[in-house]
Amino acid sequence: MAIDWNRRTCARKGHVTYAPDDPRLRIRLHGDTALGEVWRCLRCGDFVLGEPQGSGPTAQAPLVPRGKVLRDLLVLRFLAFERAVRGVFIVLVAVAVWKFSNSQDAVHRLFDEYLDVFRPVFQHFHYDLDHSPVVGTIQKAFGYRRSTLLTVAGLLLAYALIEIVEAVGLWWAKRWAEYLTVVATAAFLPLEVYELTEHVSAVKIGTLVLNILAVLYIAVTKRLFGLRGGRRAFDEERRSDSLLEVEEKAGALV
Ligand SMILES: [Zn+2]
């Protein structure tokens, strides 16, 4: 089923009307009804009752993203949101690692005390805490050197920063952000595959699939790296999709 992105966006953000100076174009966008004057929305093409929101030279008309361009914009916003959430989460993990590196000994003592308290309880349920993999992992963390932990915190922070910069740039549909996302995401793919060979989880598989799709989707639809005609073809597609352009061409034929 095809989704009408234009109408959906108009329902959410309202219509966009504009009265161009060019009378031949003006007449194609304007109408008079018993209820008053109507202007065509530059996004969904519907006639909207009332004064136009703006007027002036055709060249200064707002370039309203429509159809496929609009859909791509919404997909980018979803990716931006996903990256922002991931970025903030990783910042929190980095802060936790950094805090842990500062009070490693104190946390270690606390952990051992808790272990002593809970050992009999777990023993009652025939669970051997001293040989549990979770406890083993935590105890291994206490063995890490402070410098190692700080390096890990620093790397996590750097990674989070990349994700957040991507999120901001993608939200505003910046071309540099699309390049950054494709390059940085593709660069981490081998690491994600390696992670899967160590331990398989649904979240890891989901992230990997999403990242592969994101790289392909952005590179192809945004025509990065000269794909499908590159930048020039992308700008051309964007312009030729605008309602004014469509109407102008139709007007030229008449
Ligand atoms: Zn509309």
Tab-separated table of C-alpha atoms and ligand atoms in Angstrom:
chain	number	residue	atom	x	y	z
A	1	MET	CA	0.000	0.000	0.000
A	2	ALA	CA	1.381	3.382	-0.975
A	3	ILE	CA	1.487	5.986	1.765
A	4	ASP	CA	0.634	9.550	0.806
A	5	TRP	CA	3.511	11.329	2.554
A	6	ASN	CA	2.379	14.718	1.218
A	7	ARG	CA	-1.104	14.567	2.752
A	8	ARG	CA	0.231	13.080	5.977
A	9	THR	CA	2.699	15.917	6.390
A	10	CYS	CA	0.074	18.541	5.535
A	11	ALA	CA	-2.258	17.024	8.148
A	12	ARG	CA	0.488	17.429	10.728
A	13	LYS	CA	2.106	20.718	9.726
A	14	GLY	CA	-0.569	22.440	7.649
A	15	HIS	CA	-0.624	23.387	3.974
A	16	VAL	CA	1.885	25.637	2.198
A	17	THR	CA	0.438	28.213	-0.200
A	18	TYR	CA	2.247	30.835	-2.270
A	19	ALA	CA	1.156	33.358	-4.876
A	20	PRO	CA	3.850	33.734	-7.563
A	21	ASP	CA	4.162	37.034	-9.465
A	22	ASP	CA	4.163	35.292	-12.842
A	23	PRO	CA	0.482	35.621	-13.923
A	24	ARG	CA	0.554	32.479	-16.089
A	25	LEU	CA	1.680	30.431	-13.127
A	26	ARG	CA	-0.547	32.320	-10.730
A	27	ILE	CA	-3.669	31.356	-12.639
A	28	ARG	CA	-2.808	27.651	-12.348
A	29	LEU	CA	-2.536	27.835	-8.568
A	30	HIS	CA	-5.447	30.132	-7.874
A	31	GLY	CA	-9.182	29.744	-7.958
A	32	ASP	CA	-12.339	31.607	-6.928
A	33	THR	CA	-15.169	29.791	-5.222
A	34	ALA	CA	-18.448	30.800	-3.640
A	35	LEU	CA	-16.666	30.635	-0.276
A	36	GLY	CA	-13.798	32.876	-1.356
A	37	GLU	CA	-10.412	32.507	-3.042
A	38	VAL	CA	-8.494	29.229	-2.947
A	39	TRP	CA	-4.772	28.500	-3.494
A	40	ARG	CA	-3.129	25.184	-4.274
A	41	CYS	CA	-0.953	23.738	-1.555
A	42	LEU	CA	2.634	23.406	-2.814
A	43	ARG	CA	2.964	20.073	-1.000
A	44	CYS	CA	-0.228	18.045	-1.426
A	45	GLY	CA	-1.733	19.986	-4.362
A	46	ASP	CA	-5.123	20.468	-2.691
A	47	PHE	CA	-6.946	23.787	-3.040
A	48	VAL	CA	-6.909	25.600	0.291
A	49	LEU	CA	-9.402	28.294	1.202
A	50	GLY	CA	-7.982	31.702	2.172
A	51	GLU	CA	-5.183	34.129	1.419
A	52	PRO	CA	-1.837	32.701	0.281
A	53	GLN	CA	0.786	32.433	3.026
A	54	GLY	CA	3.363	34.168	0.880
A	55	SER	CA	3.769	35.918	-2.445
A	56	GLY	CA	6.546	37.185	-4.707
A	57	PRO	CA	8.821	36.056	-7.538
A	58	THR	CA	8.513	32.414	-8.568
A	59	ALA	CA	12.203	31.836	-7.806
A	60	GLN	CA	11.635	32.802	-4.168
A	61	ALA	CA	8.762	30.395	-3.617
A	62	PRO	CA	9.478	27.959	-0.764
A	63	LEU	CA	11.051	24.711	-2.004
A	64	VAL	CA	8.649	22.255	-0.393
A	65	PRO	CA	9.876	18.647	-0.218
A	66	ARG	CA	7.242	16.333	-1.691
A	67	GLY	CA	6.658	12.661	-2.414
A	68	LYS	CA	9.834	10.574	-2.472
A	69	VAL	CA	11.997	13.469	-1.265
A	70	LEU	CA	9.670	13.948	1.690
A	71	ARG	CA	9.682	10.219	2.480
A	72	ASP	CA	13.504	10.196	2.424
A	73	LEU	CA	13.498	13.163	4.799
A	74	LEU	CA	11.269	11.296	7.260
A	75	VAL	CA	13.472	8.182	7.103
A	76	LEU	CA	16.509	10.357	7.838
A	77	ARG	CA	14.736	11.837	10.850
A	78	PHE	CA	14.007	8.341	12.166
A	79	LEU	CA	17.705	7.436	11.777
A	80	ALA	CA	18.667	10.718	13.458
A	81	PHE	CA	16.430	9.915	16.418
A	82	GLU	CA	17.780	6.367	16.687
A	83	ARG	CA	21.352	7.685	16.666
A	84	ALA	CA	20.627	10.383	19.233
A	85	VAL	CA	19.177	7.788	21.633
A	86	ARG	CA	22.172	5.476	21.078
A	87	GLY	CA	24.593	8.398	21.522
A	88	VAL	CA	23.077	9.485	24.843
A	89	PHE	CA	23.010	5.880	26.098
A	90	ILE	CA	26.704	5.409	25.250
A	91	VAL	CA	27.592	8.696	26.982
A	92	LEU	CA	25.928	7.327	30.129
A	93	VAL	CA	27.903	4.074	29.847
A	94	ALA	CA	31.143	6.081	29.381
A	95	VAL	CA	30.365	8.153	32.491
A	96	ALA	CA	29.651	4.943	34.444
A	97	VAL	CA	32.993	3.422	33.362
A	98	TRP	CA	34.815	6.652	34.269
A	99	LYS	CA	33.159	6.793	37.708
A	100	PHE	CA	33.943	3.131	38.252
A	101	SER	CA	37.628	3.765	37.413
A	102	ASN	CA	37.731	6.420	40.146
A	103	SER	CA	36.296	4.258	42.905
A	104	GLN	CA	37.217	0.780	41.705
A	105	ASP	CA	38.539	-0.387	45.088
A	106	ALA	CA	35.559	0.907	47.054
A	107	VAL	CA	33.100	-0.726	44.641
A	108	HIS	CA	35.128	-3.939	44.776
A	109	ARG	CA	34.919	-4.057	48.594
A	110	LEU	CA	31.188	-3.300	48.475
A	111	PHE	CA	30.671	-6.038	45.893
A	112	ASP	CA	32.554	-8.608	47.987
A	113	GLU	CA	30.501	-7.662	51.047
A	114	TYR	CA	27.281	-8.152	49.107
A	115	LEU	CA	28.605	-11.436	47.791
A	116	ASP	CA	29.265	-12.620	51.363
A	117	VAL	CA	25.752	-11.626	52.388
A	118	PHE	CA	24.062	-13.318	49.455
A	119	ARG	CA	26.254	-16.428	49.212
A	120	PRO	CA	24.212	-18.449	51.778
A	121	VAL	CA	20.946	-17.356	50.189
A	122	PHE	CA	22.050	-18.494	46.745
A	123	GLN	CA	23.538	-21.664	48.200
A	124	HIS	CA	20.121	-22.463	49.583
A	125	PHE	CA	18.836	-22.472	45.985
A	126	HIS	CA	21.835	-24.543	44.869
A	127	TYR	CA	23.324	-21.660	42.944
A	128	ASP	CA	27.091	-21.373	43.184
A	129	LEU	CA	27.790	-17.640	43.129
A	130	ASP	CA	31.572	-18.109	43.017
A	131	HIS	CA	31.342	-19.912	39.707
A	132	SER	CA	28.589	-17.850	38.104
A	133	PRO	CA	29.595	-16.290	34.752
A	134	VAL	CA	28.006	-12.923	35.666
A	135	VAL	CA	29.952	-12.673	38.918
A	136	GLY	CA	33.064	-13.829	37.087
A	137	THR	CA	32.673	-11.053	34.498
A	138	ILE	CA	32.220	-8.421	37.205
A	139	GLN	CA	35.212	-9.699	39.167
A	140	LYS	CA	37.317	-9.602	36.016
A	141	ALA	CA	36.367	-5.910	35.656
A	142	PHE	CA	37.871	-5.229	39.078
A	143	GLY	CA	41.166	-6.535	37.736
A	144	TYR	CA	41.341	-3.953	34.932
A	145	ARG	CA	43.898	-1.217	35.277
A	146	ARG	CA	42.626	2.322	35.762
A	147	SER	CA	44.344	3.481	32.558
A	148	THR	CA	42.558	0.731	30.602
A	149	LEU	CA	39.200	1.804	31.990
A	150	LEU	CA	39.899	5.461	31.161
A	151	THR	CA	40.834	4.509	27.591
A	152	VAL	CA	37.583	2.548	27.259
A	153	ALA	CA	35.605	5.530	28.632
A	154	GLY	CA	37.378	7.861	26.173
A	155	LEU	CA	36.693	5.598	23.172
A	156	LEU	CA	33.040	5.240	24.150
A	157	LEU	CA	32.731	9.008	24.449
A	158	ALA	CA	34.322	9.524	21.016
A	159	TYR	CA	31.933	6.977	19.495
A	160	ALA	CA	28.956	8.629	21.219
A	161	LEU	CA	30.064	12.020	19.892
A	162	ILE	CA	30.115	10.696	16.308
A	163	GLU	CA	26.591	9.291	16.787
A	164	ILE	CA	25.288	12.607	18.168
A	165	VAL	CA	26.918	14.685	15.395
A	166	GLU	CA	25.351	12.272	12.861
A	167	ALA	CA	21.970	12.677	14.586
A	168	VAL	CA	22.025	16.491	14.433
A	169	GLY	CA	23.227	16.566	10.813
A	170	LEU	CA	20.755	13.910	9.615
A	171	TRP	CA	17.858	15.713	11.299
A	172	TRP	CA	18.598	18.809	9.213
A	173	ALA	CA	19.310	16.652	6.113
A	174	LYS	CA	22.893	17.927	5.770
A	175	ARG	CA	24.836	16.240	2.994
A	176	TRP	CA	28.036	16.074	5.104
A	177	ALA	CA	26.073	14.197	7.771
A	178	GLU	CA	24.888	11.670	5.192
A	179	TYR	CA	28.503	11.076	4.142
A	180	LEU	CA	29.631	10.887	7.786
A	181	THR	CA	26.862	8.404	8.617
A	182	VAL	CA	27.615	6.150	5.645
A	183	VAL	CA	31.403	6.175	6.233
A	184	ALA	CA	31.336	5.870	10.030
A	185	THR	CA	28.559	3.254	10.057
A	186	ALA	CA	30.255	1.168	7.355
A	187	ALA	CA	33.554	1.421	9.247
A	188	PHE	CA	31.988	-0.140	12.348
A	189	LEU	CA	30.247	-2.970	10.438
A	190	PRO	CA	33.238	-5.388	10.630
A	191	LEU	CA	33.373	-4.828	14.399
A	192	GLU	CA	29.644	-5.565	14.680
A	193	VAL	CA	30.079	-8.778	12.690
A	194	TYR	CA	33.004	-9.763	14.910
A	195	GLU	CA	30.841	-9.059	17.988
A	196	LEU	CA	28.247	-11.494	16.615
A	197	THR	CA	30.854	-14.251	16.268
A	198	GLU	CA	31.595	-13.815	19.985
A	199	HIS	CA	28.047	-13.708	21.237
A	200	VAL	CA	24.747	-13.645	19.325
A	201	SER	CA	21.859	-11.517	20.596
A	202	ALA	CA	18.670	-10.121	19.052
A	203	VAL	CA	19.731	-6.523	19.753
A	204	LYS	CA	23.079	-7.026	18.026
A	205	ILE	CA	21.470	-8.613	14.958
A	206	GLY	CA	18.848	-5.842	14.847
A	207	THR	CA	21.519	-3.128	15.051
A	208	LEU	CA	23.612	-4.775	12.350
A	209	VAL	CA	20.669	-5.131	9.957
A	210	LEU	CA	19.503	-1.557	10.607
A	211	ASN	CA	23.003	-0.193	10.011
A	212	ILE	CA	23.482	-2.109	6.757
A	213	LEU	CA	20.083	-0.905	5.505
A	214	ALA	CA	20.852	2.680	6.597
A	215	VAL	CA	24.169	2.711	4.707
A	216	LEU	CA	22.560	1.367	1.512
A	217	TYR	CA	19.448	3.551	1.783
A	218	ILE	CA	21.321	6.822	2.346
A	219	ALA	CA	24.022	6.130	-0.262
A	220	VAL	CA	21.480	5.193	-2.953
A	221	THR	CA	18.622	7.671	-2.313
A	222	LYS	CA	20.952	10.598	-1.649
A	223	ARG	CA	23.166	9.607	-4.592
A	224	LEU	CA	26.364	9.845	-2.535
A	225	PHE	CA	29.813	9.053	-4.007
A	226	GLY	CA	28.491	9.910	-7.478
A	227	LEU	CA	25.952	7.062	-7.374
A	228	ARG	CA	23.075	7.387	-9.886
A	229	GLY	CA	24.347	10.716	-11.204
A	230	GLY	CA	25.543	12.087	-7.861
A	231	ARG	CA	24.866	15.522	-6.440
A	232	ARG	CA	23.699	17.128	-9.668
A	233	ALA	CA	21.071	14.436	-10.279
A	234	PHE	CA	19.925	14.687	-6.648
A	235	ASP	CA	19.386	18.472	-6.834
A	236	GLU	CA	17.669	18.067	-10.195
A	237	GLU	CA	15.285	15.443	-8.768
A	238	ARG	CA	14.483	17.679	-5.812
A	239	ARG	CA	13.688	20.675	-8.004
A	240	SER	CA	11.701	18.809	-10.637
A	241	ASP	CA	9.536	17.379	-7.875
A	242	SER	CA	8.328	20.788	-6.714
A	243	LEU	CA	4.744	21.684	-7.634
A	244	LEU	CA	5.726	25.093	-9.043
A	245	GLU	CA	8.154	23.398	-11.409
A	246	VAL	CA	5.511	20.893	-12.486
A	247	GLU	CA	3.002	23.675	-13.101
A	248	GLU	CA	5.561	25.837	-14.876
A	249	LYS	CA	6.311	23.038	-17.313
A	250	ALA	CA	2.589	22.415	-17.810
A	251	GLY	CA	2.095	26.160	-18.385
A	252	ALA	CA	4.865	26.249	-20.965
A	253	LEU	CA	3.128	23.526	-22.968
A	254	VAL	CA	-0.187	25.361	-23.172
B	1	ZN	ZN	-1.138	20.509	1.661
